[in-house]
Coordinates of N, CA and C in Angstrom, one line a residue:
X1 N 13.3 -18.0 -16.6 CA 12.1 -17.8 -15.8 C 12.0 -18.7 -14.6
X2 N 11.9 -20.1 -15.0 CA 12.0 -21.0 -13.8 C 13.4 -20.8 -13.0
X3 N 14.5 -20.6 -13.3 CA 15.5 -20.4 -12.6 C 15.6 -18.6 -11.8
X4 N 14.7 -18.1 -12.3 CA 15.0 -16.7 -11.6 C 14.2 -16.8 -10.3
X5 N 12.5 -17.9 -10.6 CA 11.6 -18.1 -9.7 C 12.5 -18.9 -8.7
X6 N 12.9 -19.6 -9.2 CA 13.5 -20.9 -7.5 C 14.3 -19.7 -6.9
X7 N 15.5 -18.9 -7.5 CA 16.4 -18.1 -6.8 C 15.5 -17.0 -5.5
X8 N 14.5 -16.4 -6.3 CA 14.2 -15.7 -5.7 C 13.3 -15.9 -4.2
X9 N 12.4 -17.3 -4.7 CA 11.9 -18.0 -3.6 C 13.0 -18.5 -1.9
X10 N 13.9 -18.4 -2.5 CA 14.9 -18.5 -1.4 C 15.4 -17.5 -0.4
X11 N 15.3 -15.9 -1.0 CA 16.0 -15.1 -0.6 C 15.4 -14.5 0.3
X12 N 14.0 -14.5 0.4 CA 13.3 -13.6 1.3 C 13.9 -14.2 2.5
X13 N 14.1 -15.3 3.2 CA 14.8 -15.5 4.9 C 15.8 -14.6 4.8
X14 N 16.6 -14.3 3.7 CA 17.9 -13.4 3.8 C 18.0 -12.2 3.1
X15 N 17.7 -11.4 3.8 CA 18.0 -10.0 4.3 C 18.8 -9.4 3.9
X16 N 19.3 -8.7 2.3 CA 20.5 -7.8 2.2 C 19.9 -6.6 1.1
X17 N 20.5 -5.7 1.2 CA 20.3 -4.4 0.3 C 20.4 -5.0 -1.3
X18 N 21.6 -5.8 -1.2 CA 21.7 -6.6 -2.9 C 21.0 -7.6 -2.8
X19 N 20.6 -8.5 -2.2 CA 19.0 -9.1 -3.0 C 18.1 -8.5 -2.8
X20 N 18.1 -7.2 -2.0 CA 16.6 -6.7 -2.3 C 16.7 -6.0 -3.9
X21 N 18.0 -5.3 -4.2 CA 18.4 -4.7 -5.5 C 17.9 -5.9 -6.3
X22 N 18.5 -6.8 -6.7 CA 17.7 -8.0 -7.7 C 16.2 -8.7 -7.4
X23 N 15.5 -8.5 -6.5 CA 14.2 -8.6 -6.8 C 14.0 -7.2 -7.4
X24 N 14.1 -6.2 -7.2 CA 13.5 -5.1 -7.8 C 14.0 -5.5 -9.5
X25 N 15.5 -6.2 -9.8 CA 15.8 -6.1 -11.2 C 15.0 -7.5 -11.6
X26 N 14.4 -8.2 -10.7 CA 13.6 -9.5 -11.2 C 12.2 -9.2 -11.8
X27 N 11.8 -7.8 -10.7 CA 10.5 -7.0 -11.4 C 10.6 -6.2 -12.7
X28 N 11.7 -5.6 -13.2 CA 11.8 -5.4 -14.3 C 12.1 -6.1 -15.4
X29 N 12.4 -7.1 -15.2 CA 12.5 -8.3 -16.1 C 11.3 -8.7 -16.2
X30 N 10.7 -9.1 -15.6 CA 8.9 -9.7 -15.4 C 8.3 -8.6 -16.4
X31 N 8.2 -6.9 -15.7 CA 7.5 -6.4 -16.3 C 8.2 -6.3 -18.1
X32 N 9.3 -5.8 -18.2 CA 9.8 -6.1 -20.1 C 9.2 -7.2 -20.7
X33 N 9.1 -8.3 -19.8 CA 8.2 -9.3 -20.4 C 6.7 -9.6 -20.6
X34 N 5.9 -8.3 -20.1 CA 4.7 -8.0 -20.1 C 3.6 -8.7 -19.4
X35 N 4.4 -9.3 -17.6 CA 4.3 -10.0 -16.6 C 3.9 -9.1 -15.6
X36 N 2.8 -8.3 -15.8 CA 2.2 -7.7 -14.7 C 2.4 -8.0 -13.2
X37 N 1.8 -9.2 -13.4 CA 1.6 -9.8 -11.8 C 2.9 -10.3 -11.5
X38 N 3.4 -10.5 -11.8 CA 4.8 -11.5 -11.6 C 6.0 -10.1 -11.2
X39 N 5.8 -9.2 -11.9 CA 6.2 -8.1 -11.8 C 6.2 -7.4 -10.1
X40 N 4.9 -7.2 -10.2 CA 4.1 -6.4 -8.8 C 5.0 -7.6 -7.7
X41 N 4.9 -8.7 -7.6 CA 5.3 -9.5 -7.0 C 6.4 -9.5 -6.4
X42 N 7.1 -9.5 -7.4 CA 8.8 -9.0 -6.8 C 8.9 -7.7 -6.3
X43 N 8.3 -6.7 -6.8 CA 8.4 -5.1 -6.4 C 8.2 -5.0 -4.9
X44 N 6.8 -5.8 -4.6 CA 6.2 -5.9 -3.3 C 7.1 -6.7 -2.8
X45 N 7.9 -7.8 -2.6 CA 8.8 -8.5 -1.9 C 10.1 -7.9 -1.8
X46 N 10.5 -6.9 -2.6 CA 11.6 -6.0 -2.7 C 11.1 -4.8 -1.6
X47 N 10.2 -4.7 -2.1 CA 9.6 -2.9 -0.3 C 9.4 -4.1 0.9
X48 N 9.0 -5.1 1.2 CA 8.9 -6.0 2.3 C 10.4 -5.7 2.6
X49 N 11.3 -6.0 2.2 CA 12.9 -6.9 2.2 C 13.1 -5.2 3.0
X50 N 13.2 -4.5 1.9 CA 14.0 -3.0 2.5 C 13.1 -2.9 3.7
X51 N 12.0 -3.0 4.1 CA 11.5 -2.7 5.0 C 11.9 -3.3 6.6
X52 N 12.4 -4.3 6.3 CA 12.9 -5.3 7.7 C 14.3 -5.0 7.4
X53 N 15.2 -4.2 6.5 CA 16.3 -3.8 6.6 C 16.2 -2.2 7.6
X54 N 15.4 -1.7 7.4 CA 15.5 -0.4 8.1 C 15.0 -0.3 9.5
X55 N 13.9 -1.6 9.7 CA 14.5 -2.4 11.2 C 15.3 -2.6 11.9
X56 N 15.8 -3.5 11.1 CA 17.4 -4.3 11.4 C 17.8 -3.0 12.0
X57 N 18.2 -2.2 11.0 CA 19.4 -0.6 11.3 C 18.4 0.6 12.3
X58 N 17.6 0.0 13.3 CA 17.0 1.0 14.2 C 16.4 2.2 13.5
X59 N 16.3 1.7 11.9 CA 15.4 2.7 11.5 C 13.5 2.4 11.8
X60 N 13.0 3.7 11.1 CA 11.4 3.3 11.2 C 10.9 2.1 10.7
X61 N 9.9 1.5 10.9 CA 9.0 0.3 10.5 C 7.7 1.6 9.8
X62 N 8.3 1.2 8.5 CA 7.0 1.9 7.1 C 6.1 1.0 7.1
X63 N 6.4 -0.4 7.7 CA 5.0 -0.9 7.3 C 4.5 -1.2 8.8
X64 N 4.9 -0.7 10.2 CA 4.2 -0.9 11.3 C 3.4 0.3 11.4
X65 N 3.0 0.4 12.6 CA 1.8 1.7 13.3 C 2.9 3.0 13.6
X66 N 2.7 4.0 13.4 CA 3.3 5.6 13.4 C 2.5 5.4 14.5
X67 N 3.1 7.0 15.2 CA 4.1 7.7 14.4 C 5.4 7.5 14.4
X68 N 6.1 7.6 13.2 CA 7.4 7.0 12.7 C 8.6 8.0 13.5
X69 N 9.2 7.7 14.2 CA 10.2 8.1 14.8 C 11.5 7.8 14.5
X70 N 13.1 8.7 15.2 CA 14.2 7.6 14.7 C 14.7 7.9 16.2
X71 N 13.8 7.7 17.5 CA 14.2 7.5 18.7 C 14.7 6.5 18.9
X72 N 15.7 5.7 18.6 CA 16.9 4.5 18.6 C 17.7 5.2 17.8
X73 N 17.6 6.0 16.9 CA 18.9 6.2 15.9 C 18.7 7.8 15.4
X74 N 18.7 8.5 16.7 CA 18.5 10.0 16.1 C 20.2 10.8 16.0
X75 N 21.0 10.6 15.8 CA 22.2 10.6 15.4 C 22.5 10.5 14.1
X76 N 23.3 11.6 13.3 CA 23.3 12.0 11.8 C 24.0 11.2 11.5
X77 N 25.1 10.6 11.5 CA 25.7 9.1 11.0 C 24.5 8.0 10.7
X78 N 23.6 7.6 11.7 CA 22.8 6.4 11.9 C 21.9 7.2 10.7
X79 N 21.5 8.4 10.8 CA 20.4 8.8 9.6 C 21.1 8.7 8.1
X80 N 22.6 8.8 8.1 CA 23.2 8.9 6.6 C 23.0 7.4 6.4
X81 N 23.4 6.3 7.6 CA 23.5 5.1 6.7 C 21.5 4.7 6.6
X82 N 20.7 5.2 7.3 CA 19.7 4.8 6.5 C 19.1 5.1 5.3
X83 N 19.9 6.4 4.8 CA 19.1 7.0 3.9 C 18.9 6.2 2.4
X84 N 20.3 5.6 2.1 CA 20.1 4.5 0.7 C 18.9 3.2 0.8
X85 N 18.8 2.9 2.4 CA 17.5 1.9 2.1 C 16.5 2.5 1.9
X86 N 15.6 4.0 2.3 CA 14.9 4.3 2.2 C 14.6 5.4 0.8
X87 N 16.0 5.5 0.2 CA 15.7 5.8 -1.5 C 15.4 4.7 -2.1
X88 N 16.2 3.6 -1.6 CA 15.9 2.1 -2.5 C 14.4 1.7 -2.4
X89 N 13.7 2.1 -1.3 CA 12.1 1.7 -0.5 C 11.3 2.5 -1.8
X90 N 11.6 3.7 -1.7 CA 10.7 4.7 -2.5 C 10.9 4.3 -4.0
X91 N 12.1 4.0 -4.9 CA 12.1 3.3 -6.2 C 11.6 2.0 -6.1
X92 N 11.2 1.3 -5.1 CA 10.4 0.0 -5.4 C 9.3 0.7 -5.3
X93 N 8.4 1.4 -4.3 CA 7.4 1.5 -4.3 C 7.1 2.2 -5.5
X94 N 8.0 3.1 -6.0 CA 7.2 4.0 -7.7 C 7.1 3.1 -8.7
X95 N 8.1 2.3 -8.7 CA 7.8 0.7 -9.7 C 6.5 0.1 -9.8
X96 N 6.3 -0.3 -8.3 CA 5.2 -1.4 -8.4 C 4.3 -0.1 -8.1
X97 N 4.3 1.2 -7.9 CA 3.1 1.9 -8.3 C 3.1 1.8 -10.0
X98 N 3.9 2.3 -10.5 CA 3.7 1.9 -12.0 C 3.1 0.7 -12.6
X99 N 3.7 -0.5 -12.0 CA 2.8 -1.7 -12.6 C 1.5 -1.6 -12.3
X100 N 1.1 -1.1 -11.2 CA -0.3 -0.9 -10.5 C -1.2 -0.2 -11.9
X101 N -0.6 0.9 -12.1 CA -1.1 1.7 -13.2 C -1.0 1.1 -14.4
X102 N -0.3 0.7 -14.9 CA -0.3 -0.3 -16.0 C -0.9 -1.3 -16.3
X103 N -1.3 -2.4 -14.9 CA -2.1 -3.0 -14.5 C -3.6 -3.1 -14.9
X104 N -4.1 -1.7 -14.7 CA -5.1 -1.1 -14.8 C -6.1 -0.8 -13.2
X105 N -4.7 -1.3 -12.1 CA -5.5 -1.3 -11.3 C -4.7 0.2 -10.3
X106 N -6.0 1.3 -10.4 CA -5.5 2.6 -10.4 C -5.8 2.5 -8.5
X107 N -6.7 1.8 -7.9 CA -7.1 2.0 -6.4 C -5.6 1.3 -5.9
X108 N -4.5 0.1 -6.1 CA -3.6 -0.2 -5.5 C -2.9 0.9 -5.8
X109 N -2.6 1.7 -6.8 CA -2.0 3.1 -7.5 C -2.0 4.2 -6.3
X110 N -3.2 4.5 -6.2 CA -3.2 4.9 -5.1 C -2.7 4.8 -3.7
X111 N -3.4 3.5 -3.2 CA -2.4 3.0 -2.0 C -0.9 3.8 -1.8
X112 N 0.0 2.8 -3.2 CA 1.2 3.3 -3.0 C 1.4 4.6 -2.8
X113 N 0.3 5.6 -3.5 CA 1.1 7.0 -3.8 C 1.0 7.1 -2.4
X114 N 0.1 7.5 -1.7 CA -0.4 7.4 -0.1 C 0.5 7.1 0.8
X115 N 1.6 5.9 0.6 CA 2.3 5.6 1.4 C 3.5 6.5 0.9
X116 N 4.0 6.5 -0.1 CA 5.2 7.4 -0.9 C 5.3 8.6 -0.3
X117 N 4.2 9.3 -0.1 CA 4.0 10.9 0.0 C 4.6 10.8 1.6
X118 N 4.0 9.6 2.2 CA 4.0 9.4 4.2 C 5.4 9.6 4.3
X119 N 6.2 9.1 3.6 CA 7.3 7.9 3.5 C 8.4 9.6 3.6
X120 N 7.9 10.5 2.0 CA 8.5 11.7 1.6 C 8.4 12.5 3.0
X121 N 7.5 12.9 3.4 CA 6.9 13.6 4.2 C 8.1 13.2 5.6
X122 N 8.2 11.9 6.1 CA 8.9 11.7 7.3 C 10.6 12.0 6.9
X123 N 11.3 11.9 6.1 CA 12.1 11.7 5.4 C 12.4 13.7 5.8
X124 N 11.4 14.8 4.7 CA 11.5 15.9 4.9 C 11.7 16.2 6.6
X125 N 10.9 15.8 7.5 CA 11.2 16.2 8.3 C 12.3 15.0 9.8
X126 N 12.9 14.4 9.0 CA 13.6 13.5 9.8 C 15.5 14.4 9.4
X127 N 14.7 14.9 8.5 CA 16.3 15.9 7.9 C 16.1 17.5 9.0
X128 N 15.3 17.8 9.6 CA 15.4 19.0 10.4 C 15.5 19.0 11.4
X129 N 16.8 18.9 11.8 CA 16.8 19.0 13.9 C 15.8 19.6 14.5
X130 N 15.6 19.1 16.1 CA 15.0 19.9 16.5 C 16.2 20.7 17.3
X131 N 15.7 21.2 18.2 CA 15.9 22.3 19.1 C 16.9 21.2 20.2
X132 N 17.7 21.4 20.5 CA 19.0 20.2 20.8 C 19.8 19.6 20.3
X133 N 19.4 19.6 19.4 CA 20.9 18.6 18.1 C 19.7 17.5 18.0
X134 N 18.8 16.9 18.4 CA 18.7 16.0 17.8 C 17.5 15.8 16.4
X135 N 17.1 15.1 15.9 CA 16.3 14.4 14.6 C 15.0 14.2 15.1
X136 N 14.2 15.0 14.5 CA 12.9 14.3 14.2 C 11.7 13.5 15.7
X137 N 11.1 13.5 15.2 CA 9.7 12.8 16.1 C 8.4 13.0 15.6
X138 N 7.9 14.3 15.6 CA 6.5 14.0 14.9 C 6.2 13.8 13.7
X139 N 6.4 12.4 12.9 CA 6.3 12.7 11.7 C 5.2 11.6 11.6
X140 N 4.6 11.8 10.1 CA 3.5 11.2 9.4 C 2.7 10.2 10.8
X141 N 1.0 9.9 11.0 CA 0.9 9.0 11.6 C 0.5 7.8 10.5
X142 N 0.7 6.2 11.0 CA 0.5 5.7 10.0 C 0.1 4.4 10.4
X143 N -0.9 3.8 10.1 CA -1.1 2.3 10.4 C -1.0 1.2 9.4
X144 N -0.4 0.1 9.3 CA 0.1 -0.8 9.2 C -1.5 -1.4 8.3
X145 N -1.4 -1.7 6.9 CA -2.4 -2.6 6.3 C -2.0 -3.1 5.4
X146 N -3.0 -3.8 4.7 CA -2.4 -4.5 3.4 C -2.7 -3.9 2.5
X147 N -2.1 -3.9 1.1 CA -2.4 -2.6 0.2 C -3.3 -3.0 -0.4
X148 N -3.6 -4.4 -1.0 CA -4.4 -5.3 -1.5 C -5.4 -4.7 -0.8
X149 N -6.0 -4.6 0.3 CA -7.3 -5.0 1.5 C -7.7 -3.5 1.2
X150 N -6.9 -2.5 1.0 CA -6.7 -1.3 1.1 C -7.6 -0.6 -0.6
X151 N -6.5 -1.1 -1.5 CA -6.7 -1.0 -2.7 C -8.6 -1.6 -3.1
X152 N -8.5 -2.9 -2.6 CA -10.1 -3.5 -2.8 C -11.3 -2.4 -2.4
X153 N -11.0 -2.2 -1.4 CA -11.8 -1.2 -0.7 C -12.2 0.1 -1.6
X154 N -10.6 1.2 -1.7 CA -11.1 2.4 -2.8 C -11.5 1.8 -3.7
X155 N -11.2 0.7 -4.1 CA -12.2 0.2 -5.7 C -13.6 0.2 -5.6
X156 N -13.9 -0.7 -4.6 CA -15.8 -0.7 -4.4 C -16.0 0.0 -4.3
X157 N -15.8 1.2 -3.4 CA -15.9 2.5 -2.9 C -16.1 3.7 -4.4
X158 N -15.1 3.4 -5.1 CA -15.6 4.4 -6.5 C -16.5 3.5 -7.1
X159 N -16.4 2.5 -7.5 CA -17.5 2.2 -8.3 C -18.8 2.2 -8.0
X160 N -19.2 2.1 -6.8 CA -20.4 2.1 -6.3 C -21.1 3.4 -6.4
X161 N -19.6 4.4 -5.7 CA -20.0 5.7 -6.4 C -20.8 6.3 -7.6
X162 N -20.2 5.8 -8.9 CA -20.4 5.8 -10.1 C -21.4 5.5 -10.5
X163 N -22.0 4.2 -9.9 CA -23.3 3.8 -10.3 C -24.3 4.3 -10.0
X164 N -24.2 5.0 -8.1 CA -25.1 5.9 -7.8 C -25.3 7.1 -8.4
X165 N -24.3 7.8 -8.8 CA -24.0 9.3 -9.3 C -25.0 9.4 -11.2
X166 N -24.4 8.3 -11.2 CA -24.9 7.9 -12.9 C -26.4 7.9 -12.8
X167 N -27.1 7.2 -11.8 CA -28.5 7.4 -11.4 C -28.8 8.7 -10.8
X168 N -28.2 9.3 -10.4 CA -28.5 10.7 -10.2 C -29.0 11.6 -11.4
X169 N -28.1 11.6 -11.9 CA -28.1 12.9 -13.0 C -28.8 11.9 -14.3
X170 N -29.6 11.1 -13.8 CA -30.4 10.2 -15.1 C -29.9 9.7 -16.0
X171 N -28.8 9.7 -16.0 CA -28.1 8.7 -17.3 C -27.8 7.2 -17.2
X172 N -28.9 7.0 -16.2 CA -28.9 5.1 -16.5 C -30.0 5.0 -14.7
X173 N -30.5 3.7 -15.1 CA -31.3 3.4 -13.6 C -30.5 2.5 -13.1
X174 N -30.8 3.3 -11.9 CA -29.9 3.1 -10.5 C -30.4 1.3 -10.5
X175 N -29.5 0.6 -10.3 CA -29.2 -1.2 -10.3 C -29.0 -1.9 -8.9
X176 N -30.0 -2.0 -8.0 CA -29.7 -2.7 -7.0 C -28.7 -4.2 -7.2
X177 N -28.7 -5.0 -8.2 CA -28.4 -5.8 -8.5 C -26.5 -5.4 -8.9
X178 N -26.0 -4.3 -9.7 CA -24.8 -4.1 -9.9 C -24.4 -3.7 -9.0
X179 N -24.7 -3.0 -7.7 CA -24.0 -2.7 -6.1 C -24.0 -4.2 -5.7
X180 N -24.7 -4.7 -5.6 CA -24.9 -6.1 -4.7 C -23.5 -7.0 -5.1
X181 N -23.2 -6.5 -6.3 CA -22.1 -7.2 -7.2 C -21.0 -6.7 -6.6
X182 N -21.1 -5.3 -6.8 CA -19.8 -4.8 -6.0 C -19.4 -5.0 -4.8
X183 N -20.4 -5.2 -4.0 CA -20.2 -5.6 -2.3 C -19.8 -7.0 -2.4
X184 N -20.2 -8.0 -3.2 CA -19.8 -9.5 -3.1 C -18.0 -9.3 -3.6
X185 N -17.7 -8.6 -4.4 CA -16.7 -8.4 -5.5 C -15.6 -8.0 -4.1
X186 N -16.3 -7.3 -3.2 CA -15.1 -6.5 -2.0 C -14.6 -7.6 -1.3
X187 N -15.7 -8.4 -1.0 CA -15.9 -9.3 0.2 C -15.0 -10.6 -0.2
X188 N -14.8 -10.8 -1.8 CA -14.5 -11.8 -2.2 C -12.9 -11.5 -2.4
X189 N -12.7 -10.1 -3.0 CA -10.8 -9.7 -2.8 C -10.7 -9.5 -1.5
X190 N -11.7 -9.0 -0.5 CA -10.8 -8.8 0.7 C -10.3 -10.4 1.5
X191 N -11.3 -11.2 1.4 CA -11.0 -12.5 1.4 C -9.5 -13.2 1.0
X192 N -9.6 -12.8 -0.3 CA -8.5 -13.3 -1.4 C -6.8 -12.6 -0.2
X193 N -7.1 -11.4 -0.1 CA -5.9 -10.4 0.3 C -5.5 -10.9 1.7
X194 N -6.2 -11.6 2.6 CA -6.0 -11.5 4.0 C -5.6 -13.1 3.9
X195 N -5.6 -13.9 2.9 CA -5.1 -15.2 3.1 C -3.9 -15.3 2.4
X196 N -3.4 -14.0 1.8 CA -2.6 -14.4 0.7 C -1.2 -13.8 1.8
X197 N -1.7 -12.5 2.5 CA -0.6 -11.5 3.2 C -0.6 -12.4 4.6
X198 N 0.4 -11.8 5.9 CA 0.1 -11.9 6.9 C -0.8 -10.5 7.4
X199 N -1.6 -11.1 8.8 CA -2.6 -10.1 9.2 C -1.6 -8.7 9.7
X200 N -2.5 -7.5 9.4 CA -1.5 -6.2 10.2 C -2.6 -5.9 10.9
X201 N -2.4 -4.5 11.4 CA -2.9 -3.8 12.5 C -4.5 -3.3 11.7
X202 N -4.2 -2.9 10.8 CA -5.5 -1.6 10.3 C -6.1 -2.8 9.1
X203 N -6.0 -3.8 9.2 CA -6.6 -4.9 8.2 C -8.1 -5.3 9.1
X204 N -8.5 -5.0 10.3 CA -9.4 -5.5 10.9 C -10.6 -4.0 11.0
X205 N -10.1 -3.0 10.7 CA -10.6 -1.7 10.1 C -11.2 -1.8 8.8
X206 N -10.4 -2.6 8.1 CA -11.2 -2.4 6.9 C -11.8 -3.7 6.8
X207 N -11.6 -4.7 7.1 CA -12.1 -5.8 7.3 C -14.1 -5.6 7.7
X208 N -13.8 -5.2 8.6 CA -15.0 -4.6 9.3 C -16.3 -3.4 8.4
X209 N -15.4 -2.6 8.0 CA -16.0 -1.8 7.2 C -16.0 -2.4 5.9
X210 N -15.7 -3.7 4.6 CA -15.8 -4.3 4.0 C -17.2 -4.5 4.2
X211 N -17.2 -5.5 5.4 CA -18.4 -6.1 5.5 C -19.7 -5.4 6.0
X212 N -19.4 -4.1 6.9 CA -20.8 -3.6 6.6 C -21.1 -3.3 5.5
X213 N -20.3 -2.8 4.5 CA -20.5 -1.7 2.8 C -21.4 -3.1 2.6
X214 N -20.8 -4.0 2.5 CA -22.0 -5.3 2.0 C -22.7 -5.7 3.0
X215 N -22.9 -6.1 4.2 CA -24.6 -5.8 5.0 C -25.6 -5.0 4.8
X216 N -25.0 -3.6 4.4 CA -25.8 -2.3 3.7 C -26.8 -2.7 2.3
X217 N -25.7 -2.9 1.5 CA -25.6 -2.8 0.4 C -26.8 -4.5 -0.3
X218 N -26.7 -5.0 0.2 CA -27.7 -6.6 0.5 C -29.3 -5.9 0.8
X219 N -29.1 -5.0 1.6 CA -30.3 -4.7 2.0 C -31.3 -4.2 1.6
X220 N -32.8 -4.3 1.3 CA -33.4 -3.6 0.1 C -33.7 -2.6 0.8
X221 N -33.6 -1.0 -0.4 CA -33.8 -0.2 0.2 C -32.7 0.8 1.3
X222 N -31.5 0.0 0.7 CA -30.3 0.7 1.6 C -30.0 2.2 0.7
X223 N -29.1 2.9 2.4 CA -28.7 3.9 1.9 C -27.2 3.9 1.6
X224 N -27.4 3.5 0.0 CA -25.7 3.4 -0.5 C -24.7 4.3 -0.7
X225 N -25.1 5.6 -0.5 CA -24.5 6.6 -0.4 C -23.8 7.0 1.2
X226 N -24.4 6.3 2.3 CA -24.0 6.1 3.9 C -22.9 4.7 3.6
X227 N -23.3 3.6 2.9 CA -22.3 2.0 3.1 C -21.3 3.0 2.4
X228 N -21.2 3.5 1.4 CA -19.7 4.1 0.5 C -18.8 5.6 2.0
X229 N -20.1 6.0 2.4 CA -19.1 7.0 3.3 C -18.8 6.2 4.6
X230 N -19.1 4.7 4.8 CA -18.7 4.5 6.4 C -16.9 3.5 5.5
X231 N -17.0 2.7 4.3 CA -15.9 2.8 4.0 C -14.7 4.2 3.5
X232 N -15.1 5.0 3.3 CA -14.5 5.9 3.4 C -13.9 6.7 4.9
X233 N -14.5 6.5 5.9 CA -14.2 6.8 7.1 C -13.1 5.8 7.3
X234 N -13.3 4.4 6.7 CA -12.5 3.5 7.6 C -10.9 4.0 7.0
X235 N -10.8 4.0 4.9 CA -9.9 4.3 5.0 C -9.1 5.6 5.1
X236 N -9.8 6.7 5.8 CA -9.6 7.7 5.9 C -8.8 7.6 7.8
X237 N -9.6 6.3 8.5 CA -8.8 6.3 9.7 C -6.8 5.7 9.4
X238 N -7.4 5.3 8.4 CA -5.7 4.4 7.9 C -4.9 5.3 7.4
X239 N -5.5 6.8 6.9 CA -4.6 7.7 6.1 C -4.5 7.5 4.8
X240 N -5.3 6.8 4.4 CA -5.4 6.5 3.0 C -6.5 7.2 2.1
X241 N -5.8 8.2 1.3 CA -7.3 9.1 1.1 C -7.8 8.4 -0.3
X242 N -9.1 8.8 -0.8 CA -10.0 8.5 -1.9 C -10.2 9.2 -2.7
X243 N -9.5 10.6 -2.6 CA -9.8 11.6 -3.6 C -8.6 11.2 -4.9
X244 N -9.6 11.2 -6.1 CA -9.1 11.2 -7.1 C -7.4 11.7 -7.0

């Protein structure tokens, strides 16, 4: 355990397809050991790693701003050698989507699938020439966030749901006190998420929309059904949908 932790703390400055392979095999070890977090951890340092590898090779940045192009490397040689980092990208991300679900935390579950589908989606069409011989251009748009900041967000977002909906149809009174919870509960992971990652692009989107869902939500007399749709706008601007 301690010897797998020091190894791996080393590796992220260094950049290879085979240590990104052994953090993904350090997350399966974590998780057989019923190491949730420790698990996610490597998974997510393993999609980072492939991700600055498909840089490196003038492929797309999955975790910068779309739309994803392979205008540096629209050439079918340069697309065959990227294709093993970006199968290797998609087996980390279904991993730590798995742990996510295992976890119990189904809103980072999401995230991933979200990005997976983007990821599929460019991939399908980075395989169809266009009209010239060459690869691809309009594919998936996508902005750059944290999945944590992301994931926090669909979480308050349904639950607040739930609480309202439940007061609807009369099966419990509506709780100004258990929203107020949930808006502190956003403010306090999105907090947690933006000190733990470096800042991206679409983190100040949700950042923002965080904190109104809770300036609403504080307020007596708010309309919590408007704080849950202006978070849903935000991550609906990110491409990150909320439907079940």
């Amino acid at each position: 355990g301690h010897t797998a932790t020091a190894f791996a703390g080393q590796v992220d400055t260094c950049d290879h397809p085979q240590i990104a392979m052994t953090l993904g095999q350090l997350g399966m070890l974590e998780r057989s050991r019923h190491d949730q977090a420790g698990a996610s951890r490597y998974f997510g340092r393993q999609r980072s790693m492939l991700s600055r590898l498909l840089v490196t090779e003038d492929g797309p940045d999955f975790m910068g701003p779309g739309p994803w192009t392979l205008s540096k490397c629209a050439d079918r040689p340069c697309t065959s050698r990227l294709e093993p980092l970006v199968k290797q990208l998609l087996n980390a991300l279904q991993w730590e989507r798995i742990v996510a679900k295992e976890s119990g935390d189904a809103a980072a579950a999401k995230v991933l699938i979200n990005l997976t589908q983007s990821i599929k989606a460019w991939m399908t069409q980075s395989e169809s020439p266009k009209e010239g011989g060459q690869n691809s251009s309009p594919v998936v748009a996508s902005t750059t966030f944290s999945v944590a900041l992301a994931a926090a967000c669909v979480e308050a977002r349904r639950d607040a749901r739930e609480v309202l909906l439940a007061a609807r149809r009369g099966k419990s009174t509506l709780s100004g006190g258990a929203l107020r919870a949930i808006a502190a509960r956003l403010i306090a992971d999105a907090n947690n998420a933006t000190e733990r990652e470096e800042p991206r692009d679409g983190d100040a989107v949700l950042l923002a929309a965080a904190r109104a869902f809770d300036t609403k939500l504080q307020a007596p007399d708010c309309d919590a059904f408007a704080a849950c749709d202006g978070l849903r706008s935000a991550l609906k601007e990110l491409g990150i949908s909320t439907e079940s």
